[in-house]
Short mmCIF file of C-alpha atoms in Angstrom, two decimals:
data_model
loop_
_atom_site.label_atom_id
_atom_site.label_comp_id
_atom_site.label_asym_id
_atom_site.label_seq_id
_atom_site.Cartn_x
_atom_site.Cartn_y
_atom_site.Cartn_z
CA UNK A 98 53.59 88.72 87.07
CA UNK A 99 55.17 88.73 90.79
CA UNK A 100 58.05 90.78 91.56
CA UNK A 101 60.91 89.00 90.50
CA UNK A 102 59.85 88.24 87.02
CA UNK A 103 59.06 91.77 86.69
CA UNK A 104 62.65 92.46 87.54
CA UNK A 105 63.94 90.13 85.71
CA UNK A 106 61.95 91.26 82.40
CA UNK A 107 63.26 94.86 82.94
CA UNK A 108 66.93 93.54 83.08
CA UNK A 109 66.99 91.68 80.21
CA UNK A 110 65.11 94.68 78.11
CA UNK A 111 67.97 97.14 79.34
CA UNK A 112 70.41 94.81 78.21
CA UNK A 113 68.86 94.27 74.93
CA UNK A 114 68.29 98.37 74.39
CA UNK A 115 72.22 98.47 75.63
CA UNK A 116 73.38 96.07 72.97
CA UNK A 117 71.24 97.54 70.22
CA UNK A 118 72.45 100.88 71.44
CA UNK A 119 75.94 99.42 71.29
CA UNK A 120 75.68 98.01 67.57
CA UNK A 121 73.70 101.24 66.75
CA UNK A 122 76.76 103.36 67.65
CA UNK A 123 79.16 100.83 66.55
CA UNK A 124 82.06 101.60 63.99
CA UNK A 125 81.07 99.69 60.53
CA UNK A 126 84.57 99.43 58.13
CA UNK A 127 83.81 97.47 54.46
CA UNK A 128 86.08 94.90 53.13
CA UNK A 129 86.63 94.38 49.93
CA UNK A 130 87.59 91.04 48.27
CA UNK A 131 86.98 89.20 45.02
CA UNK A 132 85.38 86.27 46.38
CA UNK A 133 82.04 86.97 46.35
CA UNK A 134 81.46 82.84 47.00
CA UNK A 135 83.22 83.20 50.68
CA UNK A 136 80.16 86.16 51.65
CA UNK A 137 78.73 83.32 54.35
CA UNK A 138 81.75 82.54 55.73
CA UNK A 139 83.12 85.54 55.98
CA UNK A 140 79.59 87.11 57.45
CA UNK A 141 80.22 84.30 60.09
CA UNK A 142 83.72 85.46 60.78
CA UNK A 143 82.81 88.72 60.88
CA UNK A 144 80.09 88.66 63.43
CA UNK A 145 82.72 86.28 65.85
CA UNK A 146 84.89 89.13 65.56
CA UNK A 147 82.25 91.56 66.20
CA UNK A 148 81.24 89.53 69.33
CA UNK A 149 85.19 90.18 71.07
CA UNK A 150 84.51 93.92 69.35
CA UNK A 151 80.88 95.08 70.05
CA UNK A 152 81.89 98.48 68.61
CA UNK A 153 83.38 97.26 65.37
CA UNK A 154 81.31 95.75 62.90
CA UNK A 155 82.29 95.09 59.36
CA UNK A 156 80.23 95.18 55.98
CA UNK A 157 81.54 92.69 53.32
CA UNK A 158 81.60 94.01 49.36
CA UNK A 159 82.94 92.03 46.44
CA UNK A 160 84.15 92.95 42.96
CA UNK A 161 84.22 89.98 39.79
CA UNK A 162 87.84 88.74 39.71
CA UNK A 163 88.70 89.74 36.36
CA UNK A 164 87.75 93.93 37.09
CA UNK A 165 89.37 93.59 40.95
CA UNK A 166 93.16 94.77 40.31
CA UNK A 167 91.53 97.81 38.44
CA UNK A 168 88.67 98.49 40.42
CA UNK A 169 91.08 98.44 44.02
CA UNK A 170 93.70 100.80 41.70
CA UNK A 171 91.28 103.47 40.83
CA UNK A 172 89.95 103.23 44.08
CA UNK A 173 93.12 103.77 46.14
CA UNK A 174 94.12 106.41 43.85
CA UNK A 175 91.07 108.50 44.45
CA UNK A 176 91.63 108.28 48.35
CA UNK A 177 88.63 105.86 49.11
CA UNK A 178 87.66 101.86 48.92
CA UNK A 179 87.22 99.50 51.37
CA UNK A 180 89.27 99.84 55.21
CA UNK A 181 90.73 96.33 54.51
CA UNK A 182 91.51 95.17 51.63
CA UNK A 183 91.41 91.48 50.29
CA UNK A 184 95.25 91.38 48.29
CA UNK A 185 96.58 89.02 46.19
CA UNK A 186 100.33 88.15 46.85
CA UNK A 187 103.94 89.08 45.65
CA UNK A 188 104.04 91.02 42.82
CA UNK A 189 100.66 91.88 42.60
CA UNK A 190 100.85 93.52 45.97
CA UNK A 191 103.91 95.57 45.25
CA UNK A 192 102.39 98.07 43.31
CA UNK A 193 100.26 99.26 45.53
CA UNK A 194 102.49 98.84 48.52
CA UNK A 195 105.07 100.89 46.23
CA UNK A 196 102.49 103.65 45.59
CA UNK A 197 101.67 104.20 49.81
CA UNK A 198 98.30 103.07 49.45
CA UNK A 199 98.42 100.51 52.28
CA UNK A 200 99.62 100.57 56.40
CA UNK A 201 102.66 98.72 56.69
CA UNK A 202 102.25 96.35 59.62
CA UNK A 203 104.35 95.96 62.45
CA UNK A 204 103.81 94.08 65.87
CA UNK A 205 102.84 96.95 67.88
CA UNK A 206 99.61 97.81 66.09
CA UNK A 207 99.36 93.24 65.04
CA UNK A 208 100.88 91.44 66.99
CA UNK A 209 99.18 88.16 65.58
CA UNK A 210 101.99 88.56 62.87
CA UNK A 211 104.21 86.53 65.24
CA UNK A 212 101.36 83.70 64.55
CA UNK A 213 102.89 83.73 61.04
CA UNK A 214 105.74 81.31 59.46
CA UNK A 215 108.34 83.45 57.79
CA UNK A 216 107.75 81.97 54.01
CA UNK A 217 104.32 83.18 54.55
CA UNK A 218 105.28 86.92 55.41
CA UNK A 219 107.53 87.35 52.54
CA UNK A 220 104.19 87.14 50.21
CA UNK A 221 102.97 89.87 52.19
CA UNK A 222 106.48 92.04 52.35
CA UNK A 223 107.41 94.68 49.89
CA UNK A 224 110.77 93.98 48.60
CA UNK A 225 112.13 97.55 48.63
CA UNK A 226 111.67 98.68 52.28
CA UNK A 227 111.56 95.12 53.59
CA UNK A 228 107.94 96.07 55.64
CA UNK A 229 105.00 93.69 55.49
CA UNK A 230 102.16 95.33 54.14
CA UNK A 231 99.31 92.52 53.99
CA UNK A 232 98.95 89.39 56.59
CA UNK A 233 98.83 86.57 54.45
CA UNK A 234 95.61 84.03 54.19
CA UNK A 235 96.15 80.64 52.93
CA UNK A 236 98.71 78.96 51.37
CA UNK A 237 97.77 76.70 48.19
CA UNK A 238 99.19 73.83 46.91
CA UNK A 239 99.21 72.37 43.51
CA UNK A 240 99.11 68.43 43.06
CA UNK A 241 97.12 65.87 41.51
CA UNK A 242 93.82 64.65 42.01
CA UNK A 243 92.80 61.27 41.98
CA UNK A 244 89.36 59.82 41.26
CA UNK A 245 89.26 57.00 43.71
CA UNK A 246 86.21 55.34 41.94
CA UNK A 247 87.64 55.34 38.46
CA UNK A 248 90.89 53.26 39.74
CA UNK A 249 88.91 51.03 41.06
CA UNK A 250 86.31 49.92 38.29
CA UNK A 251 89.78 49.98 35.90
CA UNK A 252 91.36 47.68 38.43
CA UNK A 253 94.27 50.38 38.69
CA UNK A 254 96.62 52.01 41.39
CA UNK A 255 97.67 55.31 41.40
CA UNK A 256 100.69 55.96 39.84
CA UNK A 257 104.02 57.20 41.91
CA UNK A 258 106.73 57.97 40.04
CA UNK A 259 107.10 59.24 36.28
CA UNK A 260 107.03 55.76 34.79
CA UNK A 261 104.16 54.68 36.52
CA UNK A 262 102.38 57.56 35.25
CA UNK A 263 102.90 56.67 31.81
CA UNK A 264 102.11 53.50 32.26
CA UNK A 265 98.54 53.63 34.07
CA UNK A 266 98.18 55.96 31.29
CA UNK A 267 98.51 53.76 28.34
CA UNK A 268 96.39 51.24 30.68
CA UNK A 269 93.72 53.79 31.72
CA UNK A 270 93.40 54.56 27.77
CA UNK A 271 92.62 50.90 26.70
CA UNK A 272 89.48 51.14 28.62
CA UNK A 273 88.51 53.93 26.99
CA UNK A 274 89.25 56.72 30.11
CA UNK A 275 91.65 59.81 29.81
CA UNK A 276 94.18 59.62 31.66
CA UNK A 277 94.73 63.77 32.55
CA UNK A 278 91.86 65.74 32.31
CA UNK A 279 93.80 69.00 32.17
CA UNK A 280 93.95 70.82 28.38
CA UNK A 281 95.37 73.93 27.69
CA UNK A 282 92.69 76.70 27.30
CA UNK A 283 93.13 78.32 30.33
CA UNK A 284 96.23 80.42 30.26
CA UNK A 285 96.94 80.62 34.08
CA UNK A 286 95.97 76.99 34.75
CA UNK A 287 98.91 76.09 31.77
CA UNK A 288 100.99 77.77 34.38
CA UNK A 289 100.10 75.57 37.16
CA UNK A 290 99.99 72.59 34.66
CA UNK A 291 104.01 73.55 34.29
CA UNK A 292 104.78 73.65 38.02
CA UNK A 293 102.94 70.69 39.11
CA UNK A 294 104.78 68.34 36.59
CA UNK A 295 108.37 69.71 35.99
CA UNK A 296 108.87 70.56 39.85
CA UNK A 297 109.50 67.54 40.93
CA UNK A 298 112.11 67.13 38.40
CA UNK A 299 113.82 70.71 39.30
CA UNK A 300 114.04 70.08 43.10
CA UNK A 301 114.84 72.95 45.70
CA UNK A 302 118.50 73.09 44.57
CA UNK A 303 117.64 74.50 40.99
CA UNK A 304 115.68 77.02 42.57
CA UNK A 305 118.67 78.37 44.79
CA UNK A 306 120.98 78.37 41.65
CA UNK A 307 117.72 80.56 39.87
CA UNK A 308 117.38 82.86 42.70
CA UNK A 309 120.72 83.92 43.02
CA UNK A 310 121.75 84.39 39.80
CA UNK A 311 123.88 81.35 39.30
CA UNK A 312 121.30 80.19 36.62
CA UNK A 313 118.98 80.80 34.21
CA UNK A 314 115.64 79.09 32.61
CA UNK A 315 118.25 78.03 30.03
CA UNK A 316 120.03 75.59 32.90
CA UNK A 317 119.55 71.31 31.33
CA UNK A 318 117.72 71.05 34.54
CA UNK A 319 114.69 73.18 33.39
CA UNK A 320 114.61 72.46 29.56
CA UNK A 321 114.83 68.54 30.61
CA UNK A 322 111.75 69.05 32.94
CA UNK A 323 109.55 70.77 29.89
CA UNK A 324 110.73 68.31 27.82
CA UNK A 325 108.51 65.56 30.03
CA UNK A 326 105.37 67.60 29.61
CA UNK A 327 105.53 66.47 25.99
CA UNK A 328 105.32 62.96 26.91
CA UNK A 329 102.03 63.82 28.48
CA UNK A 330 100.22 64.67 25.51
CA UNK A 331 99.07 61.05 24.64
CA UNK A 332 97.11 61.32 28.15
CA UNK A 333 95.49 64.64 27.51
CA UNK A 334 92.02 64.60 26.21
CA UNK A 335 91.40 64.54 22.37
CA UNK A 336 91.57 68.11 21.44
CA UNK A 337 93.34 69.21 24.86
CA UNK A 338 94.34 72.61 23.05
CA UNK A 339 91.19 73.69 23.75
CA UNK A 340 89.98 71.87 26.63
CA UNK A 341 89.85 74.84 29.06
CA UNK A 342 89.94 74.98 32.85
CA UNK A 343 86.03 74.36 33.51
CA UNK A 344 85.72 71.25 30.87
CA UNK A 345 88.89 70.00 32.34
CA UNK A 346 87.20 69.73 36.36
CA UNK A 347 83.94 68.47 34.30
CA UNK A 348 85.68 65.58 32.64
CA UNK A 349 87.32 64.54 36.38
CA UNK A 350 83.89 65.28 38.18
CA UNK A 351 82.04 63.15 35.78
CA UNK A 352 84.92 60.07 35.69
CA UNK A 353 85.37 60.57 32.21
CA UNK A 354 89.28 61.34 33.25
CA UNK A 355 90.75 59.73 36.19
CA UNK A 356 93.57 62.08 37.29
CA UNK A 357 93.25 66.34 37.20
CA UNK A 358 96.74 68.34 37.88
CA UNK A 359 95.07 70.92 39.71
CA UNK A 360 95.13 73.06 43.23
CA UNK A 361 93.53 71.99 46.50
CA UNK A 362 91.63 75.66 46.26
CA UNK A 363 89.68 73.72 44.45
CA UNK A 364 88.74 70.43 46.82
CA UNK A 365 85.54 72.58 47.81
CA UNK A 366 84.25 73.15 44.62
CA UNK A 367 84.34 69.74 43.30
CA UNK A 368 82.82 68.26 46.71
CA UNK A 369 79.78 71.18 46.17
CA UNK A 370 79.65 70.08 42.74
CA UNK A 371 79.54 66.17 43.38
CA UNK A 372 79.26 65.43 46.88
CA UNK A 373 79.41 61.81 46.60
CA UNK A 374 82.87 61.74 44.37
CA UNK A 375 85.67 59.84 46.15
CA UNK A 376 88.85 61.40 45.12
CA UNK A 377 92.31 62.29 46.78
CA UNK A 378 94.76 65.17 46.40
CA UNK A 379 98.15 63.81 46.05
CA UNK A 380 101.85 64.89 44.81
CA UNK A 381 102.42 64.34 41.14
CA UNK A 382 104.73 61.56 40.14
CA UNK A 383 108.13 61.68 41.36
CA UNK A 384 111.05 61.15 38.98
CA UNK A 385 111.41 57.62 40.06
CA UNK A 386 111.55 55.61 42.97
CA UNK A 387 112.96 56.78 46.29
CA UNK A 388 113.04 60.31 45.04
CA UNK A 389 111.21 63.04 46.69
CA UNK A 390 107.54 63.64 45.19
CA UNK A 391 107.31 67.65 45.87
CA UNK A 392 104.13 69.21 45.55
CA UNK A 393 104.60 73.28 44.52
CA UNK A 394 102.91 75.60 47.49
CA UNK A 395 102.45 79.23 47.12
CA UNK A 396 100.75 82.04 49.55
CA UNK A 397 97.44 83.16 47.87
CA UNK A 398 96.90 86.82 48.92
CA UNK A 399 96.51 88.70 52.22
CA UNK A 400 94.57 91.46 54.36
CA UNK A 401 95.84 95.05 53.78
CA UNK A 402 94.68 98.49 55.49
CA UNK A 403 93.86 101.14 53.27
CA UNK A 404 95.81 103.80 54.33
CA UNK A 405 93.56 106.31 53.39
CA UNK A 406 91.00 104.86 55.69
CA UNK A 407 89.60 106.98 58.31
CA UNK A 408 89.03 104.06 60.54
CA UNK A 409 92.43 102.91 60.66
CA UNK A 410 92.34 101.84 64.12
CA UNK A 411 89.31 99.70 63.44
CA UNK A 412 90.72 98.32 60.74
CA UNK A 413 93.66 97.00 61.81
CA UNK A 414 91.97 95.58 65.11
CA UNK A 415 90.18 93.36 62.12
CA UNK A 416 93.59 92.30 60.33
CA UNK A 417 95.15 91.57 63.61
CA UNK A 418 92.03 89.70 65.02
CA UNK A 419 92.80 87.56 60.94
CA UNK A 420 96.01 86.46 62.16
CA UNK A 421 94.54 84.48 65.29
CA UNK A 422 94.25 81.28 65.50
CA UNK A 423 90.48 81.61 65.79
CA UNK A 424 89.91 83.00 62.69
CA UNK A 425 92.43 80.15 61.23
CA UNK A 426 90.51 77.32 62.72
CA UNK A 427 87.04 79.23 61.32
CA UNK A 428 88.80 79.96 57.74
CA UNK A 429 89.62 76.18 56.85
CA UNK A 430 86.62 74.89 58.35
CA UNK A 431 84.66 76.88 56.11
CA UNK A 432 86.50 77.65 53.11
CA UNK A 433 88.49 74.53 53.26
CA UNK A 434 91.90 76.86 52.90
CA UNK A 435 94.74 75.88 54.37
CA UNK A 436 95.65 78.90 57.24
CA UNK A 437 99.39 79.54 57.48
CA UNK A 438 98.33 80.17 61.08
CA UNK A 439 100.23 78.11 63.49
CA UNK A 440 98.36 76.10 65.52
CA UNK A 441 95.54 76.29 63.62
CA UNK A 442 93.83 72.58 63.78
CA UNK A 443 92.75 71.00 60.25
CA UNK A 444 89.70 68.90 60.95
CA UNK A 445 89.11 67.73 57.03
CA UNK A 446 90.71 64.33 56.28
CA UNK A 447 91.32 65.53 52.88
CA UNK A 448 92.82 69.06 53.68
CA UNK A 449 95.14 67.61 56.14
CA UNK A 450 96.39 65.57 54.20
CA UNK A 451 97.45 68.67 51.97
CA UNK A 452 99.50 69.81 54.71
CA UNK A 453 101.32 66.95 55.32
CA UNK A 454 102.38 67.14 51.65
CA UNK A 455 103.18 70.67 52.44
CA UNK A 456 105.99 69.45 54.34
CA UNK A 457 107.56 68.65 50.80
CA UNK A 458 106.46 71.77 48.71
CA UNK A 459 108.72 73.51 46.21
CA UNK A 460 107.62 77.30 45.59
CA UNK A 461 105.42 78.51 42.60
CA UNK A 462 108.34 79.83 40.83
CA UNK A 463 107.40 81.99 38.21
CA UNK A 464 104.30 83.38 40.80
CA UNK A 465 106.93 83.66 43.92
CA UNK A 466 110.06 85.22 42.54
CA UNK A 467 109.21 86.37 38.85
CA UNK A 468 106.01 88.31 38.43
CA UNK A 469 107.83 91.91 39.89
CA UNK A 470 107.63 93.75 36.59
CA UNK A 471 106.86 93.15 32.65
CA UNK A 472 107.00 91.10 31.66
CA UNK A 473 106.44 88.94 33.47
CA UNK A 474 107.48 85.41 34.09
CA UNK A 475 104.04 83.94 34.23
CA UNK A 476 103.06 85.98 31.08
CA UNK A 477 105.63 85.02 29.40
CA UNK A 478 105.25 81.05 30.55
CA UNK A 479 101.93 81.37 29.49
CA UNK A 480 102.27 82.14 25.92
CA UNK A 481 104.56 79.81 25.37
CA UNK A 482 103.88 76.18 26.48
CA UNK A 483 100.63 76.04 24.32
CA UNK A 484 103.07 76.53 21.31
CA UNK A 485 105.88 73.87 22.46
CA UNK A 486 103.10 71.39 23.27
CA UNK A 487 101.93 71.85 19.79
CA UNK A 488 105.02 71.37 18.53
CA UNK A 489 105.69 75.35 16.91
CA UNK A 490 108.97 75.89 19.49
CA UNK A 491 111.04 73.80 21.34
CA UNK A 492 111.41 73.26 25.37
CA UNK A 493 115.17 75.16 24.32
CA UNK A 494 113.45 77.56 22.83
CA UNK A 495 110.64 78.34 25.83
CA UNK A 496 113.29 78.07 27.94
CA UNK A 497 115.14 81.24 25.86
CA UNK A 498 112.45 83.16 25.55
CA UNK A 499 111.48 82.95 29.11
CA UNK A 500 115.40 84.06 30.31
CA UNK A 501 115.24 86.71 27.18
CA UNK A 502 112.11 88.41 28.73
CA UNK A 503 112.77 88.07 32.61
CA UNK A 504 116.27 89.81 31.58
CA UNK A 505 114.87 93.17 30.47
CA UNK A 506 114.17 93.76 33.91
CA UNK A 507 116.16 90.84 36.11
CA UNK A 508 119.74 91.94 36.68
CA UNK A 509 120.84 88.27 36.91
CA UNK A 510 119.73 86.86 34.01
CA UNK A 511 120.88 89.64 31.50
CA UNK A 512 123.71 88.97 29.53
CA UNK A 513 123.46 85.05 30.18
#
């Protein structure tokens, strides 16, 4: 070995013992999140963030979904869990914002909040004090998907508008194929089922009388609306009751059903599932011709410093480095979310396409302005549209029972 090589051979070994040495004495913070099916992507992000912050690196731990809420509470209550924390949005994030147990954010210590649209912060805010307390994720949007293959062995288009619905309905039926895979055994999915079909029939002006008080769920617009879901019933799979949220993606995956009111969180799992299945993500029908066809968009969750963390500097280098546009880019290429990030470019056909009907979104309502305190509008919801699409109460009656229960702790509403 001459001379040089030598040299060179000793360089590189110093600079591997240097970035060892560097990793070795590196600052590791955990984040904790429910998703234990994002692990790879998120090890990927986290080692691009590590490469911009050789003395950061960050350990990823999950929790199941249904134990999450109480696992994070008893966690933050005892002083510990993870240094970031993986939040859902809006109410769910108020009671722990309320309690202390996260950093508010500000621009000094993340700037990349500027990065963010202002819909998008106000799932991270806490109403009270106004602060944001977790940067936001993804936005999801709820539509209808469309099994491309099935229209066209039936000969069929896509319906449009409300009418058209029904009508490749009744079509789709006399060749033997469900129309709407959804049922209703799946007590948050009913709640999406809801918002998909009767927003486009409420419109953004309903939600401004709602929102400030001038109305109730009892407003003509809103029992009208529930009153189509009843007319969907004849498109709903034989024993839709208990057709739950699993069977419902089964009978769409398989092309047993042709359409699926669903969420585009979900465009991933049905191309790992069937990677061959041609399908689109549209808006539901509009209520006829000419009108707007509004899908419903709500913020997911967010990123959230433990304040009890005793690498709170760390930590929020890692939520601020979430609110760049290079983890944006890197989060819908590999989770297929859409980033509210701006900037951020959508490379997926499919998933831009869901932003462009983002453009014409109406909010989640029940999730975005009524799920504070109990109980709650979604719990509420819930119970009730499995018993007015059996027929046991009427679309007045949900409608009552869902102003009647918001009122107890909804200044507006009470009295009305």
């Amino acid at each position: 070995m001459n001379t040089r090589r030598i040299g060179l051979t000793i360089g590189s070994a110093i600079a591997a013992w240097g970035l060892a040495a560097s990793v070795a004495l590196a600052t590791e913070i955990s984040f904790w999140t429910w998703r234990q099916e994002d692990k790879a992507a998120y090890t990927e992000i986290f080692s691009d963030f590590t490469k911009l912050n050789p003395d950061i690196t960050v350990k990823f731990e999950s929790f199941p979904d249904e134990n999450y809420p109480t696992i994070v509470s008893t966690a933050l209550a005892a002083g510990r869990g993870g240094d970031v924390i993986h939040t859902h949005a809006y109410g769910w994030l108020e009671q722990f914002a309320k309690a202390g147990y996260f950093v508010p954010l500000d621009r000094a210590s993340v700037p990349s909040i500027d990065n963010m649209p202002a819909d998008a912060l106000v799932a991270g805010t806490y109403r009270a004090d106004g602060r944001l307390y977790s940067l936001p994720f993804a936005s999801q949007t709820l539509g209808l998907f469309i099994n491309k293959d099935v229209f066209a062995k039936a000969g069929l288009t896509p319906p449009k508008t409300w009418d058209e619905f029904l009508a490749v309905g009744k079509a789709l039926k006399d060749k033997g194929i469900i129309p709407l895979a959804n049922g209703l055994g799946t007590s948050w999915f009913n709640e999406m089922f809801v918002a998909i079909f009767t927003n486009p029939f409420l419109g953004p002006d309903f939600v401004g009388d709602l929102t400030s008080g001038k109305t109730t769920f009892k407003d003509p617009r809103y029992v009208a609306a529930l009153g189509k879901l009843l007319e969907l019933r004849d498109d709903m799979p034989t024993g839709y009751e208990g057709v739950d949220y699993d069977t419902a993606g089964q009978l769409f995956l398989t092309g047993r059903a042709a359409m699926l009111a669903g969420g585009s969180f979900d465009i991933s799992t049905y191309r790992s599932e069937d990677p061959g299945i041609d399908m689109a993500f549209v808006a539901p029908p509009a209520p006829k011709a000419g009108a707007p066809a509004y899908v419903t968009k709500f913020y997911d969750g967010g990123y959230a410093v433990n304040a009890a963390s005793p690498n709170r500097e760390a930590a929020l280098k890692l939520v601020n480095y979430m609110g760049t546009k290079a983890f944006g880019d890197k989060l819908s290429a590999l989770l297929g979310d859409i980033s509210p990030i701006k900037g951020v470019e959508i490379k997926d056909p499919m998933l831009a396409e869901v932003a462009a009907l983002n453009r014409t979104a109406m909010p989640h309502i029940n999730v975005v302005y009524f799920r504070f305190q109990k109980p709650t509008g979604s719990e509420l919801l819930q119970g009730d549209i499995t018993r007015m699409m059996a027929g046991a109460i009427t679309p007045d009656q949900l409608a009552a029972d869902l102003t009647a229960g918001i009122a107890k702790w909804y200044a507006p509403f009470q009295g009305k």
